[in-house]
């Protein structure tokens, strides 16, 4: 009896000891390792890049899947990051970390590895040879479908920026969550123009079959041009949010030569927007690493080499100084002009920033705008933000600013003069500027009526020519 009591007590103490310490866990791990050694395994490697340094989409999808596994939390170690919302904590696989998964009763492991120091990452799948036939294909299908669901559910947009020199790891791009708050709703611009761009993007998204039927690559390029502070960068952000595309923002000054630029393009993924800001400034630089032909090849690059479902956006302050080949028909599909503020846009800003729909100072402001004075939306926005506690003071400050600095002639570029140019005046112009009537007509032709041949298929669509008063 006493012996039995001692036995129970002993058992209790051993269990308690095992429970309190990690010995059980260690023993289980040892047992698993031993068991694993008794099986023949097969390994599969999923490299981050393919042989021509394009990102391997399977790598990205497997990473998404693995990062979603509950067993990641049970790993011996893992990385913790904050998410896009400040309270989010994200678990992310670390180098050399091994994570276990079970599929249809078969145990598999994934290890994240590096081919060399600072080299690209490789995901290594290890499974028992006897399970291979039964599970490999369905398991990979399962991963693709879970990863697809995850990205659909909570696609966090990423902003990717090119780094100076290839350090190897992750290729040439570094990415951060893209949280720019601008959307088409917050942007003040001609409603008609905004709707045209939105419709153009929507049509683009639905046009895979159409492009393929025509034997064209499914891509679209936009030129946003206008003075500084008129909303071009905000518009890029709005486009990305609207499309739900990641943004690849190329800093041309960090590109070492023409082939490096091509390599960057190769390393972008589908469903992305490739953005080159201030292209005009770069092109006028005397000393630059990328030649004009390098830029032109890059602009056409998607067509010739680099994947589909991409939108390219170039921004410029003015088209004046830009070499004609850059703007030639067929190179950029849609031109969107960003003008200085007019009175209707000003009223929208006043409504957004100050909550003012009507005001006794509006007639005076309208008169000043009609007299030709103007400011950028950024300047007006700044004045309104700093005086937002008093709308009257804000409006008076805008009047003063318009009267002192806001003269049209000195601030507008020659591009603005094109606002009133007629199609006849612009015939033969590579920019292909049209009055509103013409641009609407061209817009309608864009997808459905291209075949009718009344517009050359590579002629750019210019959406920047809506008259100030909204008439054509
Ligand atoms: N049309 C607009 N509607 C609402 N806000 C605007 C508009 N244009 C500019 N802003 C505001 O002004 C600021 C600057 O705008 P943004 O950076 O988009 O201008 P930009 O045209 O890209 O200028 P730059 O040519 O100097 O890069 C932003 O904070 C934005 O909110
Ligand atoms: Mg900008």
XYZ file of C-alpha atoms and ligand atoms in Angstrom:
504
model
C 0.000 0.000 0.000
C 2.789 2.380 1.023
C 4.665 1.341 -2.088
C 1.643 2.209 -4.223
C 1.389 5.582 -2.536
C 5.072 6.228 -3.207
C 4.566 5.143 -6.772
C 1.638 7.551 -7.295
C 3.548 10.334 -5.576
C 6.618 9.601 -7.697
C 4.516 9.574 -10.866
C 2.857 12.817 -9.834
C 6.238 14.462 -9.217
C 7.623 13.236 -12.544
C 4.525 14.504 -14.391
C 4.722 17.794 -12.558
C 8.390 18.060 -13.413
C 7.677 17.312 -17.069
C 4.826 19.785 -17.061
C 6.792 22.570 -15.431
C 9.862 22.111 -17.614
C 10.228 21.707 -21.382
C 11.575 18.210 -21.032
C 8.461 16.719 -22.604
C 8.760 19.082 -25.520
C 12.451 18.251 -25.916
C 11.743 14.520 -25.754
C 8.958 14.837 -28.312
C 11.254 16.747 -30.640
C 13.983 14.136 -30.242
C 11.477 11.403 -30.941
C 10.258 13.217 -34.053
C 13.821 13.664 -35.296
C 14.526 10.004 -34.731
C 11.348 9.017 -36.506
C 12.218 11.337 -39.391
C 15.596 9.673 -39.754
C 13.895 6.383 -40.312
C 12.218 7.720 -43.452
C 13.528 8.691 -46.838
C 12.676 12.299 -47.621
C 12.389 14.330 -50.697
C 13.057 18.053 -50.822
C 11.742 20.716 -53.161
C 13.220 24.164 -53.420
C 11.209 27.290 -54.181
C 13.711 30.052 -55.003
C 12.781 33.691 -54.648
C 13.908 34.546 -58.170
C 14.080 32.631 -61.393
C 17.156 32.450 -63.595
C 16.516 35.854 -65.141
C 15.955 37.403 -61.727
C 12.208 37.729 -62.051
C 10.372 37.204 -58.819
C 9.056 33.675 -58.487
C 5.375 34.159 -57.673
C 5.240 30.746 -56.054
C 7.772 31.925 -53.485
C 5.572 34.848 -52.583
C 2.456 32.667 -52.375
C 4.114 30.015 -50.246
C 5.441 32.737 -47.920
C 1.932 34.176 -47.577
C 0.615 30.717 -46.782
C 3.343 29.877 -44.269
C 3.031 33.235 -42.538
C -0.632 32.443 -41.974
C -0.045 29.045 -40.335
C -0.887 28.790 -36.630
C 2.209 26.619 -36.181
C 4.305 29.731 -36.843
C 3.408 30.839 -33.320
C 4.663 27.529 -31.930
C 8.026 27.806 -33.677
C 11.132 28.109 -31.562
C 11.731 31.544 -32.969
C 10.129 33.875 -35.500
C 10.069 37.526 -36.506
C 7.541 40.025 -35.192
C 6.515 43.134 -37.130
C 3.880 45.807 -36.750
C 1.188 45.717 -39.417
C -0.466 48.522 -41.338
C -2.695 49.292 -38.348
C -0.751 50.333 -35.282
C -2.223 47.520 -33.137
C -1.431 44.773 -35.618
C 1.418 42.406 -34.781
C 2.500 40.194 -37.651
C 4.509 36.990 -37.389
C 6.926 36.466 -40.227
C 9.269 33.599 -41.048
C 12.938 34.123 -40.330
C 15.992 32.768 -42.111
C 16.781 29.164 -41.122
C 13.451 28.849 -39.389
C 11.674 25.561 -39.874
C 7.933 25.353 -39.758
C 5.821 22.194 -39.701
C 2.591 21.624 -41.515
C 0.232 18.685 -41.815
C -1.718 17.937 -44.991
C -3.973 14.904 -45.490
C -2.296 13.251 -42.510
C 1.206 13.716 -43.940
C 3.762 15.782 -42.040
C 5.882 18.224 -44.033
C 8.396 20.883 -43.053
C 9.348 24.143 -44.654
C 12.655 25.870 -44.033
C 13.570 29.311 -45.198
C 17.113 29.318 -46.398
C 19.613 31.495 -48.249
C 21.757 30.330 -51.095
C 24.628 32.486 -49.887
C 25.188 35.380 -47.507
C 23.027 38.245 -48.744
C 21.788 35.985 -51.516
C 18.147 35.487 -52.410
C 15.985 33.346 -50.163
C 14.859 29.825 -50.891
C 11.956 27.984 -49.330
C 12.694 24.307 -48.912
C 9.864 21.825 -48.646
C 10.697 18.450 -47.130
C 8.280 15.546 -47.177
C 8.438 11.814 -46.864
C 9.014 10.060 -50.119
C 6.138 7.682 -49.491
C 3.735 10.652 -49.229
C 4.984 12.422 -52.325
C 2.664 10.988 -54.935
C -0.332 11.274 -52.692
C 0.068 14.824 -51.440
C 2.522 16.942 -53.410
C 0.201 18.293 -56.093
C -2.894 18.672 -53.937
C -0.758 20.302 -51.238
C 0.655 22.888 -53.638
C -2.846 23.545 -55.002
C -4.043 23.998 -51.439
C -1.242 26.513 -50.781
C -2.107 28.490 -53.917
C -5.760 28.641 -53.070
C -5.189 29.665 -49.411
C -2.628 32.292 -50.462
C -5.059 33.589 -53.101
C -7.827 33.876 -50.509
C -5.560 35.683 -48.077
C -4.415 38.256 -50.611
C -8.009 38.816 -51.749
C -9.207 39.263 -48.171
C -6.694 41.667 -46.793
C -4.505 42.821 -49.572
C -2.137 45.260 -48.029
C -0.777 47.486 -50.740
C 2.972 47.700 -50.862
C 5.184 50.537 -51.956
C 8.398 49.185 -53.457
C 11.420 51.393 -53.945
C 14.598 50.565 -55.815
C 17.771 50.574 -53.757
C 21.147 51.866 -54.830
C 23.012 48.719 -55.723
C 22.015 45.104 -55.769
C 22.831 43.788 -52.313
C 21.445 40.448 -53.343
C 18.774 39.882 -50.760
C 15.274 40.521 -52.120
C 16.687 41.725 -55.430
C 16.625 45.431 -56.138
C 13.369 46.368 -54.488
C 12.629 47.196 -50.873
C 9.000 47.354 -49.867
C 6.950 49.011 -47.150
C 3.176 49.029 -46.615
C 1.572 51.661 -48.794
C -0.778 53.722 -46.659
C -1.146 56.947 -48.626
C -4.576 58.284 -47.662
C -5.419 59.894 -51.022
C -8.339 58.461 -52.958
C -10.357 59.616 -55.945
C -12.928 60.955 -53.482
C -10.460 63.200 -51.676
C -8.894 64.566 -54.860
C -10.296 67.806 -56.142
C -10.334 67.876 -59.905
C -12.712 68.103 -62.807
C -15.380 65.486 -62.104
C -15.714 64.540 -65.724
C -11.974 64.001 -66.060
C -11.846 61.985 -62.838
C -14.686 59.748 -64.009
C -13.013 59.220 -67.350
C -9.817 58.023 -65.708
C -11.765 55.767 -63.341
C -13.732 54.290 -66.229
C -10.519 53.848 -68.201
C -8.918 51.950 -65.313
C -12.020 49.848 -64.787
C -12.140 48.961 -68.450
C -8.454 48.101 -68.335
C -9.014 45.673 -65.464
C -11.733 43.870 -67.386
C -9.952 43.809 -70.721
C -7.664 40.787 -70.569
C -9.501 38.978 -73.345
C -9.764 42.115 -75.414
C -6.026 42.808 -75.316
C -5.199 39.189 -76.050
C -7.594 39.084 -78.957
C -5.770 42.066 -80.436
C -2.431 40.420 -79.762
C -1.469 43.240 -77.412
C 0.074 42.998 -73.967
C -2.356 43.792 -71.188
C -0.857 47.025 -69.918
C -1.695 50.701 -69.871
C 0.438 53.775 -69.396
C -0.451 57.241 -68.153
C 1.278 60.586 -68.179
C 0.257 62.973 -65.404
C 1.524 66.460 -66.051
C 1.021 69.831 -64.431
C 2.669 72.301 -62.068
C 4.040 71.241 -58.717
C 1.367 70.845 -56.034
C -1.537 70.096 -58.343
C -2.062 66.556 -57.069
C -0.122 64.255 -59.407
C 1.456 62.123 -56.686
C -1.832 62.037 -54.791
C -3.470 60.884 -58.007
C -0.940 58.054 -58.325
C -1.876 56.918 -54.818
C -5.572 57.176 -55.665
C -5.022 55.070 -58.790
C -3.164 52.396 -56.802
C -5.941 52.207 -54.237
C -8.574 52.098 -56.924
C -6.806 49.279 -58.766
C -5.618 47.564 -55.590
C -2.170 47.336 -57.159
C 1.226 47.526 -55.457
C 3.311 50.537 -56.418
C 6.870 50.267 -57.754
C 8.310 53.754 -57.462
C 11.451 53.960 -59.573
C 14.083 56.456 -58.538
C 16.029 56.848 -61.778
C 18.970 58.463 -60.010
C 19.617 55.134 -58.278
C 19.705 53.184 -61.508
C 23.240 52.413 -62.648
C 22.675 51.942 -66.396
C 20.168 50.970 -69.073
C 20.324 47.259 -68.404
C 19.932 47.851 -64.690
C 16.697 49.672 -65.491
C 15.489 46.713 -67.497
C 16.415 44.371 -64.679
C 14.324 46.450 -62.287
C 11.364 46.137 -64.587
C 11.876 42.384 -64.786
C 11.688 42.162 -61.022
C 8.263 43.760 -60.763
C 5.207 41.580 -60.273
C 1.904 41.530 -62.100
C -0.992 43.636 -60.781
C 1.363 46.471 -60.061
C 1.794 50.114 -60.912
C 5.216 51.239 -62.049
C 5.716 54.899 -61.297
C 8.408 57.270 -62.502
C 8.016 60.700 -60.916
C 9.397 63.918 -62.418
C 10.511 62.312 -65.664
C 10.947 65.730 -67.300
C 13.448 66.790 -64.648
C 15.422 63.598 -65.064
C 15.501 63.917 -68.834
C 16.908 67.446 -68.657
C 19.747 66.398 -66.350
C 23.060 66.596 -68.183
C 24.829 63.894 -66.252
C 22.728 60.797 -65.922
C 23.345 57.065 -65.896
C 20.404 56.102 -68.055
C 20.310 57.135 -71.703
C 17.251 58.434 -73.531
C 17.028 55.193 -75.458
C 17.241 53.312 -72.148
C 14.253 55.299 -70.927
C 12.339 54.705 -74.143
C 13.033 50.978 -74.002
C 11.925 50.987 -70.417
C 8.678 52.757 -71.337
C 8.042 50.126 -73.982
C 9.606 47.394 -71.873
C 6.432 45.917 -70.577
C 5.336 45.430 -74.127
C 8.445 43.601 -75.155
C 9.545 41.634 -72.157
C 8.049 42.109 -68.808
C 4.703 40.630 -68.014
C 1.157 41.773 -67.946
C -1.542 43.526 -66.004
C 0.662 46.432 -65.249
C -0.020 50.132 -65.239
C 2.821 52.561 -65.834
C 2.566 56.129 -64.632
C 4.936 58.968 -65.441
C 4.656 62.388 -63.876
C 6.023 65.660 -65.222
C 5.695 69.297 -64.356
C 5.611 70.187 -68.026
C 5.841 68.536 -71.388
C 7.681 71.578 -72.805
C 11.260 70.397 -72.394
C 10.628 66.741 -73.045
C 12.114 65.068 -76.116
C 9.424 64.288 -78.632
C 10.186 60.539 -78.818
C 9.091 60.237 -75.197
C 5.660 61.590 -76.062
C 5.248 60.007 -79.450
C 1.975 58.179 -80.103
C 1.885 54.648 -78.849
C 4.329 55.223 -76.031
C 1.982 56.581 -73.383
C -1.700 55.728 -73.754
C -3.376 58.439 -71.678
C -2.268 61.992 -70.904
C -3.901 63.645 -67.897
C -3.319 67.300 -67.215
C -3.320 68.751 -63.718
C -4.097 72.457 -63.907
C -3.884 75.162 -61.278
C -7.021 75.665 -59.240
C -10.074 77.222 -60.893
C -13.128 78.525 -59.063
C -15.153 75.258 -59.097
C -12.126 73.344 -57.783
C -11.569 76.049 -55.197
C -15.180 75.616 -53.995
C -14.584 71.883 -53.650
C -11.464 72.514 -51.600
C -13.360 74.983 -49.398
C -16.025 72.365 -48.846
C -13.493 69.612 -48.048
C -11.134 71.617 -45.876
C -13.470 74.151 -44.245
C -16.902 72.558 -44.614
C -18.066 75.717 -46.407
C -20.456 75.313 -49.334
C -21.402 78.958 -49.804
C -19.871 82.160 -48.440
C -20.295 85.864 -48.933
C -16.689 86.101 -50.156
C -17.279 83.568 -52.951
C -18.403 86.136 -55.580
C -15.231 88.135 -54.977
C -13.129 84.962 -55.234
C -14.908 83.944 -58.426
C -14.101 87.305 -59.944
C -10.417 86.983 -59.022
C -10.223 83.472 -60.499
C -11.969 84.648 -63.652
C -9.440 87.467 -63.863
C -6.812 84.767 -64.409
C -5.260 84.497 -60.946
C -4.748 81.081 -59.533
C -2.828 78.964 -57.032
C -2.126 75.271 -56.804
C -4.528 73.095 -54.791
C -1.571 72.406 -52.475
C -1.127 76.122 -51.745
C -4.830 76.709 -51.200
C -5.016 73.569 -49.056
C -2.165 74.797 -46.863
C -3.835 78.192 -46.319
C -7.104 76.494 -45.445
C -5.503 74.026 -43.044
C -3.670 76.731 -41.135
C -6.855 78.856 -40.882
C -9.385 76.079 -40.533
C -10.753 77.436 -37.235
C -12.053 80.508 -39.094
C -13.402 79.989 -42.642
C -13.697 83.744 -43.222
C -10.059 84.279 -42.296
C -9.092 81.340 -44.509
C -10.961 82.778 -47.497
C -9.497 86.238 -46.915
C -6.013 84.712 -46.799
C -6.689 82.934 -50.095
C -7.801 86.257 -51.624
C -4.594 87.930 -50.441
C -2.474 85.069 -51.759
C -4.253 85.134 -55.106
C -3.753 88.883 -55.372
C -0.091 88.766 -54.462
C 1.322 85.563 -55.954
C -1.410 83.970 -57.959
C -0.953 85.500 -61.372
C -1.607 83.196 -64.227
C 1.029 84.210 -66.713
C 4.000 83.921 -64.448
C 2.990 80.543 -63.000
C 1.467 78.579 -65.788
C 3.549 76.545 -68.143
C 3.051 76.468 -71.887
C 1.133 73.254 -71.363
C -1.721 75.292 -69.946
C -1.984 77.292 -73.133
C -2.736 74.003 -74.804
C -5.952 73.858 -72.841
C -7.571 76.006 -75.447
C -5.834 74.687 -78.503
C -8.123 73.188 -81.060
C -7.607 69.838 -82.740
C -6.746 71.667 -85.948
C -3.996 73.576 -84.196
C -2.670 70.408 -82.706
C -2.913 68.211 -85.738
C 0.407 66.546 -86.237
C 1.265 67.222 -82.610
C 2.602 64.070 -80.988
C 0.882 65.025 -77.765
C -2.421 64.489 -79.526
C -4.333 67.160 -77.663
C -8.036 67.393 -78.174
C -10.869 69.610 -77.077
C -13.213 67.967 -74.623
C -15.579 66.897 -77.347
C -12.775 65.128 -79.121
C -11.316 63.517 -76.051
C -14.702 62.076 -75.104
C -15.084 60.735 -78.581
C -11.665 59.187 -78.450
C -12.373 57.774 -75.062
C -15.440 55.989 -76.370
C -13.419 54.596 -79.187
C -10.789 53.399 -76.829
C -11.818 49.809 -76.354
C -14.849 49.017 -78.419
C -14.274 51.031 -81.513
C -10.568 50.716 -82.089
C -11.283 48.291 -84.862
C -13.251 50.889 -86.777
C -9.963 52.555 -87.496
C -11.148 56.143 -87.133
C -8.378 56.688 -84.569
C -4.911 55.355 -84.872
C -4.622 52.648 -82.272
C -1.383 53.925 -80.799
C -2.438 57.550 -80.577
C -2.477 58.697 -76.940
C -5.719 59.633 -75.298
C -5.462 63.088 -73.830
C -7.755 63.608 -70.893
C -6.230 66.884 -69.891
C -8.062 69.283 -72.065
C -11.295 69.984 -70.312
C -12.026 73.679 -70.541
C -12.096 75.605 -67.338
C -15.785 76.283 -67.544
C -16.495 72.718 -68.368
C -17.528 73.380 -71.925
C -15.731 72.060 -74.933
N -6.244 68.285 -56.683
C -6.023 68.169 -55.374
N -7.018 67.829 -54.536
C -6.798 67.711 -53.220
N -5.598 67.930 -52.638
C -4.581 68.266 -53.417
C -4.737 68.409 -54.826
N -3.549 68.735 -55.345
C -2.691 68.811 -54.338
N -3.292 68.525 -53.181
C -2.659 68.477 -51.878
O -1.400 69.110 -51.998
C -0.338 68.298 -51.523
C 0.682 68.086 -52.619
O 0.111 67.344 -53.663
P 0.954 66.346 -54.573
O 2.186 65.928 -53.880
O 0.023 65.279 -55.021
O 1.331 67.294 -55.778
P 2.262 67.010 -57.029
O 1.519 67.487 -58.221
O 2.685 65.590 -57.023
O 3.506 67.949 -56.770
P 5.022 67.769 -57.300
O 4.998 67.998 -58.771
O 5.764 68.821 -56.559
O 5.450 66.386 -56.921
C -0.952 67.012 -51.046
O -0.943 67.011 -49.644
C -2.368 67.019 -51.527
O -3.246 66.585 -50.523
Mg 4.587 64.656 -56.877
